mmCIF file of C-alpha atoms in Angstrom:
data_model
loop_
_atom_site.group_PDB
_atom_site.id
_atom_site.type_symbol
_atom_site.label_atom_id
_atom_site.label_comp_id
_atom_site.label_asym_id
_atom_site.label_seq_id
_atom_site.Cartn_x
_atom_site.Cartn_y
_atom_site.Cartn_z
ATOM 1 C CA MET A 24 158.538 140.590 137.492
ATOM 2 C CA ALA A 25 154.656 140.193 137.977
ATOM 3 C CA SER A 26 152.158 140.802 135.417
ATOM 4 C CA HIS A 27 149.826 143.621 135.561
ATOM 5 C CA ALA A 28 148.303 142.722 132.260
ATOM 6 C CA HIS A 29 144.727 142.657 131.212
ATOM 7 C CA THR A 30 143.675 139.838 130.221
ATOM 8 C CA HIS A 31 141.142 139.560 127.238
ATOM 9 C CA HIS A 32 138.394 137.032 127.552
ATOM 10 C CA GLN A 33 138.905 136.605 123.533
ATOM 11 C CA GLU A 34 140.497 137.614 121.115
ATOM 12 C CA HIS A 35 138.746 137.272 117.496
ATOM 13 C CA SER A 36 139.170 137.564 113.442
ATOM 14 C CA GLY A 37 137.568 136.757 110.462
ATOM 15 C CA GLU A 38 133.992 136.515 110.564
ATOM 16 C CA ALA A 39 133.977 135.870 114.179
ATOM 17 C CA LEU A 40 134.717 139.364 114.507
ATOM 18 C CA VAL A 41 132.937 140.607 112.570
ATOM 19 C CA GLU A 42 130.148 138.831 113.989
ATOM 20 C CA ALA A 43 131.630 139.995 117.910
ATOM 21 C CA ALA A 44 131.469 143.663 116.213
ATOM 22 C CA ARG A 45 127.982 142.959 115.366
ATOM 23 C CA ALA A 46 126.697 141.573 118.757
ATOM 24 C CA THR A 47 128.197 144.382 120.535
ATOM 25 C CA LEU A 48 126.757 146.941 118.534
ATOM 26 C CA THR A 49 123.437 146.051 118.797
ATOM 27 C CA GLU A 50 123.655 144.968 122.655
ATOM 28 C CA HIS A 51 124.405 149.057 123.131
ATOM 29 C CA GLY A 52 121.512 149.532 121.372
ATOM 30 C CA GLU A 53 122.596 150.546 117.864
ATOM 31 C CA GLN A 54 122.051 148.875 114.495
ATOM 32 C CA TRP A 55 124.369 147.554 112.799
ATOM 33 C CA THR A 56 123.425 148.499 108.971
ATOM 34 C CA ALA A 57 125.190 147.785 105.776
ATOM 35 C CA MET A 58 127.416 151.211 105.733
ATOM 36 C CA ARG A 59 128.496 150.258 109.439
ATOM 37 C CA GLU A 60 129.407 146.822 108.721
ATOM 38 C CA GLY A 61 131.445 147.804 105.498
ATOM 39 C CA VAL A 62 133.563 150.526 107.722
ATOM 40 C CA PHE A 63 134.295 147.913 109.877
ATOM 41 C CA ARG A 64 135.270 145.365 107.276
ATOM 42 C CA ALA A 65 137.457 147.582 105.428
ATOM 43 C CA LEU A 66 139.232 148.807 109.091
ATOM 44 C CA ALA A 67 139.828 145.001 109.883
ATOM 45 C CA SER A 68 141.578 144.298 107.245
ATOM 46 C CA GLU A 69 144.024 146.899 108.073
ATOM 47 C CA ASP A 70 147.165 146.069 109.615
ATOM 48 C CA LYS A 71 148.198 149.610 110.453
ATOM 49 C CA PRO A 72 145.732 152.255 112.213
ATOM 50 C CA VAL A 73 144.017 154.236 108.997
ATOM 51 C CA SER A 74 142.535 157.371 108.400
ATOM 52 C CA ALA A 75 138.887 158.162 108.155
ATOM 53 C CA TYR A 76 139.892 159.609 104.998
ATOM 54 C CA ASP A 77 141.412 156.288 104.001
ATOM 55 C CA LEU A 78 138.513 154.636 104.785
ATOM 56 C CA ALA A 79 136.243 157.191 102.668
ATOM 57 C CA ASP A 80 138.714 156.326 99.880
ATOM 58 C CA GLU A 81 138.192 152.410 100.632
ATOM 59 C CA MET A 82 134.477 152.380 100.776
ATOM 60 C CA THR A 83 134.066 154.309 97.619
ATOM 61 C CA ARG A 84 136.003 152.211 95.532
ATOM 62 C CA ARG A 85 133.884 148.843 97.315
ATOM 63 C CA ARG A 86 130.671 150.445 97.014
ATOM 64 C CA GLU A 87 131.298 152.224 93.699
ATOM 65 C CA LYS A 88 129.249 155.167 95.252
ATOM 66 C CA ARG A 89 131.172 158.103 96.861
ATOM 67 C CA VAL A 90 131.303 157.716 100.879
ATOM 68 C CA ALA A 91 131.931 160.804 102.461
ATOM 69 C CA PRO A 92 134.877 161.117 105.218
ATOM 70 C CA ASN A 93 132.732 162.915 107.382
ATOM 71 C CA SER A 94 130.143 159.869 107.412
ATOM 72 C CA VAL A 95 133.118 157.689 108.388
ATOM 73 C CA TYR A 96 134.192 159.748 111.168
ATOM 74 C CA ARG A 97 130.667 159.405 112.971
ATOM 75 C CA ILE A 98 130.840 155.614 112.306
ATOM 76 C CA LEU A 99 134.637 155.825 113.801
ATOM 77 C CA ASP A 100 133.183 157.418 116.768
ATOM 78 C CA LEU A 101 130.125 155.511 117.109
ATOM 79 C CA PHE A 102 132.706 152.222 117.194
ATOM 80 C CA VAL A 103 135.300 154.123 119.525
ATOM 81 C CA ARG A 104 132.347 154.582 121.964
ATOM 82 C CA THR A 105 131.230 150.961 122.081
ATOM 83 C CA ASN A 106 134.487 149.340 121.922
ATOM 84 C CA LEU A 107 134.843 148.186 118.411
ATOM 85 C CA ALA A 108 138.235 150.156 117.621
ATOM 86 C CA ASN A 109 140.134 152.286 119.265
ATOM 87 C CA ARG A 110 141.453 155.671 118.140
ATOM 88 C CA ILE A 111 145.610 156.250 118.101
ATOM 89 C CA GLU A 112 145.343 159.724 118.968
ATOM 90 C CA SER A 113 148.734 160.975 118.044
ATOM 91 C CA ALA A 114 148.002 160.137 114.447
ATOM 92 C CA ASN A 115 144.107 160.553 113.892
ATOM 93 C CA ALA A 116 143.736 156.945 113.053
ATOM 94 C CA TYR A 117 141.837 153.998 113.855
ATOM 95 C CA LEU A 118 142.728 150.448 114.819
ATOM 96 C CA VAL A 119 139.804 147.693 115.046
ATOM 97 C CA ASN A 120 139.436 146.271 118.164
ATOM 98 C CA THR A 121 140.053 142.602 118.429
ATOM 99 C CA HIS A 122 138.246 142.217 121.903
ATOM 100 C CA PRO A 123 135.320 143.996 121.385
ATOM 101 C CA GLY A 124 133.430 142.776 124.618
ATOM 102 C CA CYS A 125 136.360 143.663 126.735
ATOM 103 C CA HIS A 126 136.850 147.073 128.080
ATOM 104 C CA HIS A 127 140.138 148.588 129.511
ATOM 105 C CA ASP A 128 142.489 151.380 128.580
ATOM 106 C CA CYS A 129 144.965 150.572 125.950
ATOM 107 C CA ILE A 130 148.886 151.558 125.586
ATOM 108 C CA PHE A 131 149.468 151.812 122.324
ATOM 109 C CA VAL A 132 153.293 151.574 120.866
ATOM 110 C CA ILE A 133 153.276 153.049 117.504
ATOM 111 C CA CYS A 134 156.409 152.593 115.054
ATOM 112 C CA ASP A 135 157.853 155.838 113.684
ATOM 113 C CA ASP A 136 159.174 154.460 110.411
ATOM 114 C CA CYS A 137 156.386 152.246 108.982
ATOM 115 C CA GLY A 138 153.169 152.975 111.313
ATOM 116 C CA ALA A 139 152.798 149.728 112.723
ATOM 117 C CA ALA A 140 150.877 149.887 116.106
ATOM 118 C CA THR A 141 149.946 147.360 118.861
ATOM 119 C CA HIS A 142 148.883 147.399 122.520
ATOM 120 C CA ILE A 143 149.693 146.235 125.091
ATOM 121 C CA ASP A 144 148.305 146.467 128.836
ATOM 122 C CA ASP A 145 148.851 147.458 132.038
ATOM 123 C CA ASP A 146 146.624 148.398 134.667
ATOM 124 C CA ARG A 147 149.269 149.588 136.839
ATOM 125 C CA VAL A 148 149.663 152.329 134.408
ATOM 126 C CA THR A 149 146.395 153.123 133.575
ATOM 127 C CA GLY A 150 144.924 152.651 136.738
ATOM 128 C CA ALA A 151 147.643 154.981 137.905
ATOM 129 C CA LEU A 152 146.619 157.547 135.439
ATOM 130 C CA ARG A 153 142.880 157.295 136.401
ATOM 131 C CA GLU A 154 143.709 158.226 140.023
ATOM 132 C CA ALA A 155 145.908 160.915 139.256
ATOM 133 C CA GLY A 156 143.317 162.364 137.170
ATOM 134 C CA LYS A 157 140.873 161.577 140.192
ATOM 135 C CA ASP A 158 143.128 163.182 142.598
ATOM 136 C CA ALA A 159 142.995 166.437 140.427
ATOM 137 C CA GLY A 160 139.001 166.687 140.592
ATOM 138 C CA PHE A 161 138.560 165.785 137.309
ATOM 139 C CA ALA A 162 135.834 162.435 136.740
ATOM 140 C CA ASP A 163 135.260 160.054 134.070
ATOM 141 C CA ILE A 164 139.132 159.481 133.442
ATOM 142 C CA ARG A 165 139.806 158.198 129.616
ATOM 143 C CA PRO A 166 144.237 157.517 130.098
ATOM 144 C CA VAL A 167 145.271 157.819 126.821
ATOM 145 C CA VAL A 168 148.581 156.735 126.305
ATOM 146 C CA GLU A 169 150.591 156.334 123.303
ATOM 147 C CA LEU A 170 154.389 155.289 123.051
ATOM 148 C CA ARG A 171 156.701 155.694 119.913
ATOM 149 C CA GLY A 172 159.639 154.036 118.642
ATOM 150 C CA LEU A 173 160.797 151.647 116.424
ATOM 151 C CA CYS A 174 159.327 148.391 115.645
ATOM 152 C CA ASP A 175 161.884 145.422 115.423
ATOM 153 C CA LYS A 176 161.443 145.292 111.735
ATOM 154 C CA CYS A 177 162.424 148.667 111.325
ATOM 155 C CA ALA A 178 165.196 148.579 114.018
ATOM 156 C CA ALA A 179 166.792 145.903 112.171
#
């Protein structure tokens, strides 16, 4: 079977991920503030999708000063727009994007039991969805594809 997966130019982790995020954000004409960095680091430390409320609680703990969830939502919206994070629509939660300079459509697979999420890429699927949207008279199509099931660990 032929692969139709999107190839990532580079996956980042740790400080390299933070630096790639900073570079990507500033390339979009945005400032990399201490608050934005804090939210990004908190998001990057999570291995499962996390809500803005959970991130606000974590930021409040780290800063020892209350951080409002709506402030975190604004930052997360910016991160999604600039490809630093992905939003898991069905859970209203977010995942860090480990390849911020790479633009493509993700297909998320989410465990119904533990909440773990991973993304897979299949340009056939997302390309077909974009074409279907265009055929229906829509522009600026943004496929949102989420599959639910059990991860290997929970299924065992």
